[in-house]
Coordinates of C-alpha atoms and ligand atoms in Angstrom, one line a residue:
M1 CA 0.0 0.0 0.0
I2 CA 2.8 2.4 0.9
A3 CA 4.5 1.6 -2.4
I4 CA 1.3 2.3 -4.4
V5 CA 0.4 5.4 -2.6
S6 CA 4.0 6.7 -2.9
I7 CA 3.9 6.1 -6.6
V8 CA 0.5 7.8 -6.9
L9 CA 1.8 10.7 -4.9
L10 CA 4.9 11.0 -6.9
S11 CA 3.0 10.9 -10.2
L12 CA 0.6 13.5 -8.8
T13 CA 3.5 15.7 -7.9
A14 CA 5.0 15.2 -11.3
V15 CA 1.7 16.1 -13.0
Q16 CA 1.4 19.2 -10.8
I17 CA 5.0 20.2 -11.6
Y18 CA 4.2 19.7 -15.3
W19 CA 1.1 21.9 -15.2
V20 CA 2.8 24.6 -13.3
R21 CA 5.7 24.6 -15.7
N22 CA 3.3 24.8 -18.6
A23 CA 1.5 27.6 -16.9
I24 CA 4.8 29.4 -16.4
S25 CA 5.8 29.0 -20.1
I26 CA 2.4 30.4 -21.2
E27 CA 2.9 33.2 -18.8
R28 CA 6.4 33.8 -20.2
I29 CA 5.0 33.9 -23.8
N30 CA 2.5 36.4 -22.6
F31 CA 5.2 38.4 -20.9
E32 CA 7.3 38.3 -24.1
N33 CA 4.3 39.5 -26.1
K34 CA 3.8 42.4 -23.8
V35 CA 7.5 43.4 -23.9
N36 CA 7.4 43.1 -27.7
S37 CA 4.4 45.3 -28.1
S38 CA 5.7 47.8 -25.6
A39 CA 9.0 48.0 -27.4
K40 CA 7.3 48.3 -30.8
E41 CA 5.3 51.1 -29.5
V42 CA 8.5 52.8 -28.3
V43 CA 10.3 52.3 -31.6
Y44 CA 7.3 53.6 -33.5
K45 CA 7.0 56.7 -31.4
L46 CA 10.8 57.4 -31.7
E47 CA 10.4 57.1 -35.5
K48 CA 7.5 59.5 -35.3
I49 CA 9.5 62.0 -33.3
K50 CA 12.4 61.8 -35.8
T51 CA 10.2 62.3 -38.8
Y52 CA 8.6 65.3 -37.1
N53 CA 12.1 66.7 -36.4
T54 CA 13.2 66.1 -40.0
L55 CA 10.2 67.8 -41.4
S56 CA 10.7 70.9 -39.2
Q57 CA 14.3 70.8 -40.3
S58 CA 13.4 70.7 -44.0
N59 CA 12.0 74.2 -43.6
Q60 CA 15.4 75.4 -42.5
T61 CA 16.9 73.4 -45.4
R62 CA 14.8 75.3 -47.9
N63 CA 15.9 78.6 -46.4
R64 CA 19.4 77.5 -46.7
F65 CA 18.9 76.5 -50.3
I66 CA 17.7 80.0 -51.1
N67 CA 20.9 81.2 -49.5
Y68 CA 22.9 78.9 -51.8
L69 CA 21.1 80.3 -54.8
S70 CA 21.8 83.9 -53.9
T71 CA 25.4 83.0 -53.1
I72 CA 25.7 81.3 -56.5
D73 CA 24.1 84.4 -58.0
S74 CA 26.5 86.8 -56.4
I75 CA 29.5 84.5 -57.3
S76 CA 28.5 84.3 -60.9
L77 CA 27.9 88.1 -60.9
A78 CA 31.4 88.6 -59.6
L79 CA 32.7 86.1 -62.1
S80 CA 30.9 87.7 -65.1
D81 CA 32.3 91.1 -64.0
D82 CA 35.7 89.5 -64.1
V83 CA 35.1 88.0 -67.6
D84 CA 34.6 91.5 -68.9
S85 CA 38.0 92.5 -67.6
I86 CA 40.0 89.7 -69.1
K87 CA 42.9 91.1 -71.0
T88 CA 45.8 88.8 -70.8
T89 CA 46.2 85.0 -70.5
A90 CA 47.3 85.5 -66.9
D91 CA 43.9 87.2 -66.3
M92 CA 42.3 84.2 -67.9
R93 CA 44.2 81.7 -65.6
R94 CA 43.3 83.8 -62.5
L95 CA 39.6 83.7 -63.5
L96 CA 39.7 80.0 -64.0
Q97 CA 41.3 79.5 -60.5
K98 CA 38.6 81.8 -59.0
S99 CA 35.8 79.8 -60.7
N100 CA 37.2 76.6 -59.4
L101 CA 37.2 78.1 -55.9
A102 CA 33.6 79.2 -56.3
Q103 CA 32.7 75.7 -57.4
E104 CA 34.3 74.3 -54.4
I105 CA 32.4 76.7 -52.1
I106 CA 29.1 75.7 -53.7
T107 CA 29.8 72.0 -53.6
G108 CA 30.7 72.4 -50.0
M109 CA 27.5 74.1 -49.3
I110 CA 25.3 71.5 -51.0
D111 CA 27.3 68.5 -49.7
D112 CA 26.4 69.4 -46.2
K113 CA 24.1 66.3 -46.0
Q114 CA 25.7 63.8 -43.6
P115 CA 24.9 60.0 -43.1
F116 CA 22.3 59.1 -40.5
Q117 CA 23.7 59.3 -37.0
I118 CA 21.7 57.9 -34.2
E119 CA 23.2 60.2 -31.5
R120 CA 21.8 63.1 -33.4
H121 CA 18.3 61.8 -33.3
L122 CA 17.9 59.8 -30.1
N123 CA 17.3 61.6 -26.9
M124 CA 17.9 59.2 -24.1
Q125 CA 15.5 60.9 -21.7
I126 CA 12.7 60.6 -24.2
L127 CA 13.6 56.9 -24.7
D128 CA 13.7 56.4 -21.0
S129 CA 10.3 57.9 -20.3
L130 CA 8.7 56.3 -23.4
L131 CA 9.9 52.8 -22.3
R132 CA 8.8 53.3 -18.7
H133 CA 5.4 54.5 -19.9
E134 CA 4.8 51.6 -22.4
L135 CA 5.9 48.9 -19.9
E136 CA 3.6 50.4 -17.3
V137 CA 0.7 50.5 -19.8
H138 CA 1.4 46.8 -20.6
N139 CA 1.3 45.9 -16.9
I140 CA 5.0 45.0 -16.6
T141 CA 6.1 46.1 -13.2
S142 CA 9.3 44.0 -13.0
D143 CA 12.6 45.9 -12.8
Y144 CA 14.6 46.2 -16.1
A145 CA 17.8 47.4 -17.6
Y146 CA 18.1 48.7 -21.2
G147 CA 20.7 49.9 -23.6
V148 CA 21.3 51.0 -27.2
Y149 CA 23.7 49.0 -29.3
S150 CA 25.3 50.4 -32.4
S151 CA 26.2 47.7 -34.8
G152 CA 28.2 50.3 -36.8
K153 CA 30.4 50.8 -33.8
G154 CA 30.1 47.3 -32.5
Q155 CA 29.4 48.4 -29.0
M156 CA 26.8 49.7 -26.6
I157 CA 26.5 53.4 -26.9
Y158 CA 24.1 53.8 -24.0
E159 CA 23.2 51.8 -20.9
S160 CA 20.7 52.6 -18.2
T161 CA 22.9 50.8 -15.7
D162 CA 26.2 49.1 -16.0
K163 CA 25.2 46.2 -13.6
Y164 CA 23.9 43.9 -16.4
K165 CA 26.4 44.6 -19.2
T166 CA 26.8 41.0 -20.4
E167 CA 23.2 39.9 -19.6
L168 CA 21.9 42.7 -21.7
L169 CA 24.0 41.6 -24.7
K170 CA 23.4 37.9 -24.2
Q171 CA 19.9 37.5 -22.7
G172 CA 18.2 40.8 -23.5
F173 CA 15.2 41.4 -25.8
V174 CA 16.5 43.0 -29.0
F175 CA 14.6 45.5 -31.2
T176 CA 15.7 47.4 -34.2
L177 CA 15.7 51.2 -33.7
Y178 CA 14.7 53.4 -36.7
P179 CA 13.9 50.4 -38.9
Y180 CA 12.9 52.7 -41.8
E181 CA 16.4 54.2 -42.0
F182 CA 18.2 52.7 -44.9
S183 CA 21.3 51.9 -43.0
P184 CA 23.3 48.7 -43.5
K185 CA 24.3 48.7 -39.9
P186 CA 21.2 49.4 -37.8
D187 CA 21.1 50.3 -34.1
Y188 CA 19.3 48.2 -31.6
L189 CA 17.4 48.8 -28.4
M190 CA 18.1 46.0 -25.8
I191 CA 16.0 45.3 -22.7
Y192 CA 16.9 42.9 -20.0
F193 CA 14.7 41.8 -17.1
P194 CA 16.9 40.5 -14.3
Y195 CA 13.9 39.4 -12.2
E196 CA 11.9 37.9 -15.0
M197 CA 11.4 34.5 -13.4
R198 CA 10.5 36.0 -10.1
F199 CA 8.0 38.3 -11.7
L200 CA 6.4 35.4 -13.6
L201 CA 6.2 33.3 -10.4
K202 CA 4.7 36.3 -8.6
Q203 CA 2.0 36.5 -11.2
M204 CA 1.3 32.8 -10.6
A205 CA 2.0 32.7 -6.9
G206 CA -1.7 31.8 -6.2
I207 CA -1.7 28.6 -8.3
V208 CA 1.8 27.5 -7.3
L209 CA 1.1 28.0 -3.6
I210 CA -2.2 26.2 -3.7
S211 CA -0.6 23.3 -5.6
L212 CA 2.2 23.1 -3.1
L213 CA -0.2 23.3 -0.2
L214 CA -2.4 20.5 -1.5
I215 CA 0.6 18.2 -2.2
L216 CA 1.9 19.0 1.3
I217 CA -1.4 18.2 2.9
I218 CA -1.7 14.9 1.0
I219 CA 1.8 13.9 2.0
M220 CA 1.2 14.8 5.6
L221 CA -2.1 12.9 5.7
F222 CA -0.3 9.9 4.1
I223 CA 2.4 9.9 6.7
Y224 CA -0.2 10.2 9.4
I225 CA -2.2 7.3 8.0
I226 CA 1.0 5.1 7.7
K227 CA 1.8 6.0 11.3
I228 CA -1.7 4.9 12.4
I229 CA -1.4 1.7 10.5
V230 CA 1.9 0.8 12.0
W231 CA 0.7 1.7 15.4
Q232 CA -2.5 -0.4 14.9
R233 CA -0.4 -3.3 13.8
R234 CA 1.9 -3.1 16.8
L235 CA -1.1 -2.8 19.0
S236 CA -2.8 -5.9 17.5
E237 CA 0.5 -7.9 17.9
L238 CA 0.7 -6.7 21.5
K239 CA -2.9 -7.7 22.2
N240 CA -2.2 -11.2 20.7
D241 CA 0.8 -11.5 22.9
F242 CA -1.2 -10.4 25.9
I243 CA -4.0 -12.9 25.2
N244 CA -1.4 -15.7 24.7
N245 CA 0.3 -14.8 27.9
M246 CA -2.9 -14.6 29.9
T247 CA -4.2 -17.9 28.7
H248 CA -1.0 -19.5 29.5
E249 CA -0.9 -17.9 33.0
I250 CA -4.5 -18.8 33.8
K251 CA -4.4 -22.3 32.4
T252 CA -1.8 -23.7 34.8
P253 CA -3.6 -22.7 38.1
I254 CA -6.9 -23.7 36.7
S255 CA -5.8 -27.2 35.8
T256 CA -3.9 -27.5 39.0
I257 CA -7.0 -26.6 41.0
S258 CA -9.2 -28.9 39.0
L259 CA -6.7 -31.8 39.5
A260 CA -6.5 -31.1 43.2
S261 CA -10.3 -30.9 43.7
E262 CA -10.7 -34.1 41.7
A263 CA -8.2 -35.8 44.0
L264 CA -10.1 -34.5 47.0
R265 CA -13.1 -36.5 45.8
D266 CA -11.1 -39.7 46.0
D267 CA -12.1 -41.7 49.1
T268 CA -8.6 -42.9 49.9
I269 CA -7.3 -39.3 49.9
K270 CA -10.3 -38.0 51.9
R271 CA -9.3 -40.3 54.7
N272 CA -5.7 -39.0 54.9
E273 CA -6.0 -35.6 56.6
Q274 CA -2.4 -34.6 55.8
L275 CA -3.0 -35.2 52.1
V276 CA -6.3 -33.3 52.2
N277 CA -4.5 -30.3 53.8
N278 CA -1.8 -30.4 51.2
Y279 CA -4.3 -30.4 48.4
L280 CA -6.3 -27.6 50.0
K281 CA -3.1 -25.6 50.3
V282 CA -2.3 -26.1 46.6
I283 CA -5.9 -25.0 45.8
N284 CA -5.5 -21.9 48.0
D285 CA -2.1 -21.0 46.5
E286 CA -3.2 -21.4 43.0
N287 CA -6.3 -19.4 43.7
N288 CA -4.2 -16.6 45.1
R289 CA -2.2 -16.7 41.9
L290 CA -5.3 -16.3 39.9
A291 CA -6.4 -13.5 42.1
G292 CA -3.1 -11.8 41.6
I293 CA -3.5 -12.1 37.8
A294 CA -7.0 -10.7 38.0
E295 CA -5.7 -7.9 40.2
K296 CA -3.0 -6.9 37.7
I297 CA -5.5 -6.8 34.8
L298 CA -7.9 -4.9 36.9
Q299 CA -5.3 -2.3 37.8
A300 CA -4.8 -1.6 34.1
A301 CA -8.5 -1.5 33.5
I302 CA -9.2 0.7 36.5
I303 CA -7.0 3.6 35.3
E304 CA -8.6 3.5 31.9
N305 CA -12.0 4.0 33.5
E306 CA -13.4 7.4 33.0
N307 CA -14.7 7.6 36.5
F308 CA -11.4 6.7 38.0
S309 CA -10.7 8.9 41.0
F310 CA -8.1 9.2 43.7
N311 CA -8.6 8.8 47.4
R312 CA -6.3 11.5 48.6
E313 CA -4.8 11.0 52.0
K314 CA -1.5 11.4 53.9
V315 CA 0.7 8.5 52.8
N316 CA 3.9 7.6 54.6
L317 CA 6.1 6.1 51.9
H318 CA 8.3 4.4 54.4
E319 CA 5.4 2.7 55.9
I320 CA 4.0 1.4 52.6
I321 CA 7.4 0.3 51.4
N322 CA 7.9 -1.7 54.6
L323 CA 4.5 -3.4 54.0
I324 CA 5.5 -4.2 50.4
I325 CA 8.8 -5.6 51.6
N326 CA 6.9 -7.9 54.0
N327 CA 4.8 -9.2 51.2
L328 CA 7.6 -9.7 48.6
I329 CA 10.6 -10.7 50.7
I330 CA 9.7 -14.4 50.4
Q331 CA 9.7 -14.2 46.6
V332 CA 13.2 -12.6 46.8
E333 CA 14.5 -15.0 49.4
V334 CA 13.3 -18.0 47.4
K335 CA 15.8 -17.0 44.7
D336 CA 18.5 -16.6 47.4
G337 CA 18.4 -12.8 46.9
T338 CA 18.7 -9.8 49.2
L339 CA 16.5 -6.8 49.7
T340 CA 17.8 -3.7 51.5
F341 CA 16.0 -0.5 52.3
D342 CA 17.7 2.9 53.0
K343 CA 15.3 5.3 54.6
G344 CA 17.1 8.4 53.4
A345 CA 14.1 10.8 53.4
D346 CA 13.4 12.8 56.6
R347 CA 9.9 13.7 55.3
P348 CA 8.5 10.6 53.7
V349 CA 4.8 11.7 53.9
V350 CA 3.1 12.7 50.7
S351 CA -0.5 13.4 49.8
G352 CA -1.8 10.7 47.5
D353 CA -3.7 7.5 46.9
K354 CA -2.3 4.9 49.3
M355 CA -3.5 1.8 47.4
H356 CA -2.3 3.0 44.0
L357 CA 1.1 4.2 45.3
T358 CA 1.6 0.9 47.0
N359 CA 0.8 -1.0 43.9
A360 CA 3.1 1.2 41.8
I361 CA 6.1 0.8 44.1
A362 CA 5.3 -3.0 44.5
N363 CA 5.4 -3.3 40.7
L364 CA 8.9 -1.9 40.6
I365 CA 10.2 -4.2 43.3
E366 CA 8.4 -7.2 41.6
N367 CA 10.2 -6.3 38.3
A368 CA 13.6 -6.0 40.0
N369 CA 13.1 -9.5 41.4
K370 CA 11.6 -11.0 38.2
Y371 CA 14.3 -9.6 35.9
S372 CA 17.2 -10.7 38.1
P373 CA 18.0 -14.1 36.8
R374 CA 20.4 -15.0 39.5
K375 CA 20.4 -14.0 43.2
P376 CA 18.5 -10.7 43.1
R377 CA 20.3 -7.9 44.9
I378 CA 17.7 -5.2 45.3
R379 CA 18.3 -1.9 47.0
L380 CA 15.5 0.5 48.0
T381 CA 16.3 4.1 48.8
T382 CA 14.3 7.2 49.6
E383 CA 15.6 10.8 49.3
N384 CA 14.0 14.1 50.1
Y385 CA 13.8 17.0 47.6
S386 CA 12.6 20.5 48.4
E387 CA 9.2 19.6 46.9
G388 CA 8.8 15.9 47.3
V389 CA 10.3 12.5 47.7
K390 CA 12.2 10.2 45.4
V391 CA 12.0 6.5 45.8
C392 CA 14.5 4.4 43.8
V393 CA 14.6 0.6 43.2
T394 CA 18.0 -0.6 42.1
D395 CA 18.8 -4.1 41.0
T396 CA 21.7 -6.0 39.5
G397 CA 19.6 -7.9 37.0
M398 CA 19.5 -8.3 33.3
G399 CA 19.2 -4.6 32.5
I400 CA 17.4 -3.0 29.5
S401 CA 18.9 -1.7 26.3
T402 CA 18.6 2.0 25.6
E403 CA 16.3 1.4 22.7
N404 CA 13.9 -0.6 24.9
Q405 CA 14.0 1.8 27.8
K406 CA 11.8 4.2 25.7
K407 CA 9.2 1.5 25.1
I408 CA 8.9 -0.3 28.4
F409 CA 6.4 2.2 29.7
D410 CA 4.0 1.5 26.8
K411 CA 1.1 -0.5 27.7
L412 CA 1.5 -4.3 26.9
Y413 CA 5.1 -3.8 25.9
R414 CA 7.6 -6.5 27.0
V415 CA 11.2 -6.6 26.0
P416 CA 11.3 -9.4 23.4
T417 CA 13.1 -12.5 24.5
G418 CA 12.5 -14.5 21.4
N419 CA 10.1 -17.4 21.9
L420 CA 11.4 -18.0 25.4
H421 CA 9.0 -16.8 28.0
D422 CA 10.7 -17.8 31.1
V423 CA 9.5 -14.7 33.0
K424 CA 5.8 -14.3 33.2
G425 CA 4.1 -11.0 32.8
F426 CA 1.6 -8.9 30.8
G427 CA 3.6 -5.8 30.1
L428 CA 1.1 -3.8 32.1
G429 CA 3.1 -3.0 35.3
L430 CA 5.3 -0.1 34.2
S431 CA 2.5 1.6 32.2
Y432 CA 0.4 1.5 35.3
V433 CA 3.3 2.9 37.4
K434 CA 3.9 5.7 35.0
T435 CA 0.2 6.7 34.8
I436 CA -0.3 6.6 38.6
I437 CA 2.9 8.6 39.4
E438 CA 2.1 11.2 36.7
L439 CA -1.4 11.5 38.1
H440 CA 0.3 12.4 41.4
G441 CA 2.2 15.1 39.6
G442 CA 5.4 13.1 39.7
Q443 CA 7.6 11.3 37.2
V444 CA 9.3 8.0 36.6
T445 CA 12.8 7.6 35.3
V446 CA 14.9 4.6 34.3
E447 CA 18.7 4.2 34.1
S448 CA 19.8 0.8 33.0
E449 CA 22.7 -1.1 31.3
L450 CA 22.2 -4.4 29.7
N451 CA 23.5 -7.3 31.8
K452 CA 24.5 -4.9 34.6
G453 CA 21.3 -3.9 36.2
S454 CA 18.6 -1.2 36.4
R455 CA 17.5 1.6 38.5
F456 CA 13.9 2.8 38.4
C457 CA 13.1 6.0 40.4
V458 CA 9.8 7.6 41.1
Y459 CA 9.5 11.2 42.2
I460 CA 6.4 12.1 44.1
P461 CA 5.7 15.7 45.1
F462 CA 4.4 16.3 48.6
S463 CA 1.2 17.5 47.2
S464 CA 0.6 17.9 43.5
K465 CA -0.9 21.3 42.5
K466 CA -2.8 20.1 39.6
K467 CA -5.7 17.9 40.5
P468 CA -5.8 15.0 38.1
I469 CA -9.3 14.4 36.8
S470 CA -8.9 11.6 34.3
P471 CA -5.8 9.7 33.3
Q472 CA -4.0 10.0 30.0
Q473 CA -4.5 7.2 27.7
Ligands
LIG501 N1 14.1 -4.2 36.6 C1 14.1 -4.6 35.4 N2 15.1 -5.2 34.8 C2 15.1 -5.6 33.5 N3 14.0 -5.4 32.7 C3 12.9 -4.9 33.2 C4 12.9 -4.4 34.5 N4 11.7 -3.9 34.8 C5 11.0 -4.0 33.6 N5 11.7 -4.6 32.7 C6 11.3 -4.9 31.3 O1 10.2 -4.1 31.0 C7 9.1 -4.8 30.5 C8 7.8 -4.2 30.9 O2 7.7 -4.3 32.3 P1 6.3 -4.3 33.0 O3 6.4 -4.3 34.4 O4 5.5 -3.2 32.3 O5 5.7 -5.7 32.4 P2 5.9 -7.1 32.9 O6 6.7 -7.1 34.1 O7 6.4 -7.9 31.8 O8 4.5 -7.6 33.2 P3 3.5 -7.2 34.4 O9 4.3 -6.2 35.3 O10 2.3 -6.6 33.7 O11 3.2 -8.5 35.1 C9 9.4 -6.2 31.0 O12 8.8 -7.1 30.2 C10 10.9 -6.3 31.1 O13 11.3 -6.8 29.9
LIG502 MG1 6.1 -5.9 35.8

């Protein structure tokens, strides 16, 4: 499922990216069209201005032409006067020289027309305001740089800024200036938009953002669903384990009790009081074991109950620990173990629920005993803090790996031991301890090293300020 959804998600993302890219290229064409029409408009207006100027100049040209004519007139008048006075060949030669000179003057006057020169026609301020106006009219608000390139000179003859010299030449939009001028080497207007991509994206920010957001939401939902699935699977595995464990735990005492009671019906046994008492003791012990199992499961069930409430009273932790020790010492001694208690705290009284605190601390001591394969060496200590008491249970047992230390407080979690279940349990104890201690406003900590031992500590404040109403799940 993860693979399929991942593929679908990837394809969806790819399709989205494809569409967004498409949209961007359409937007770019649109942008280019706008720039083209703005520039065309500028070029057209510049041409118009030039034509207007030329026309107004032609008036002056006409006046100048009249001047030529009168100059020619006066020259020819002077020359014709001179013709009359020719007497010698030297006079003739002088006259010829003079007329050559006159001709040169006239040619000079008429040849005044020079080739088209852009600098003479293009006013940069006009170009600047025209360009700004046209881009504005076409809704292009992105920053730009522009310049005029003369192919005759082979270089830029004007630049609005020298920041984008190469970009202007390589990536700029290019338009021919004065296209109607019959010049073999035209001049070009170049415009470069350094933030073109940003401008395009800004235009499409809405679509892009929504696409990204949707994809993000889907990915997050997907991760969330996967997490739930994994969690559910683990939960169902844990539940199976729990049921197996419980069946196993209950089956032995039940069959023992049933065998013992059957034996008690036997007449020969009935007559032997010693045997009867033995069987009754077996039945009683097994019954206690069943009661213990039921109690443990009930503990877990009780704290899940919505109407769960505390009986707050003054609890002397030293007293309840002594009671627990009395009950559990036999189990420890059976394994040839020792149990010591250091009453380090001067103020061992806290406000809390006696029954639940007793159960919680008992769970820790039970664990210390259960998970010490050889000769348990259990040390109990209490210590005062300014606001509460810390009770620690230290053992020299099998220890817990760092990875498992995080999980042991989860309900039903037991450190996996392969198929070997030599130590019985449901994985309920520590989750119960954690819930109860936290409901008292305290906290549980664990320090442990594999094969060296563990130390579980509970810190219980003298009185918790927040009044717990219902437990966390
Ligand atoms: N003192 C300890 N030393 C080593 N491992 C421990 C110790 N205490 C707990 N553990 C590990 O943490 C797991 C969870 O403990 P927890 O008390 O919640 O469950 P349990 O002892 O298996 O069953 P239950 O307490 O419900 O009968 C245990 O299965 C065990 O692997
Ligand atoms: Mg336990």
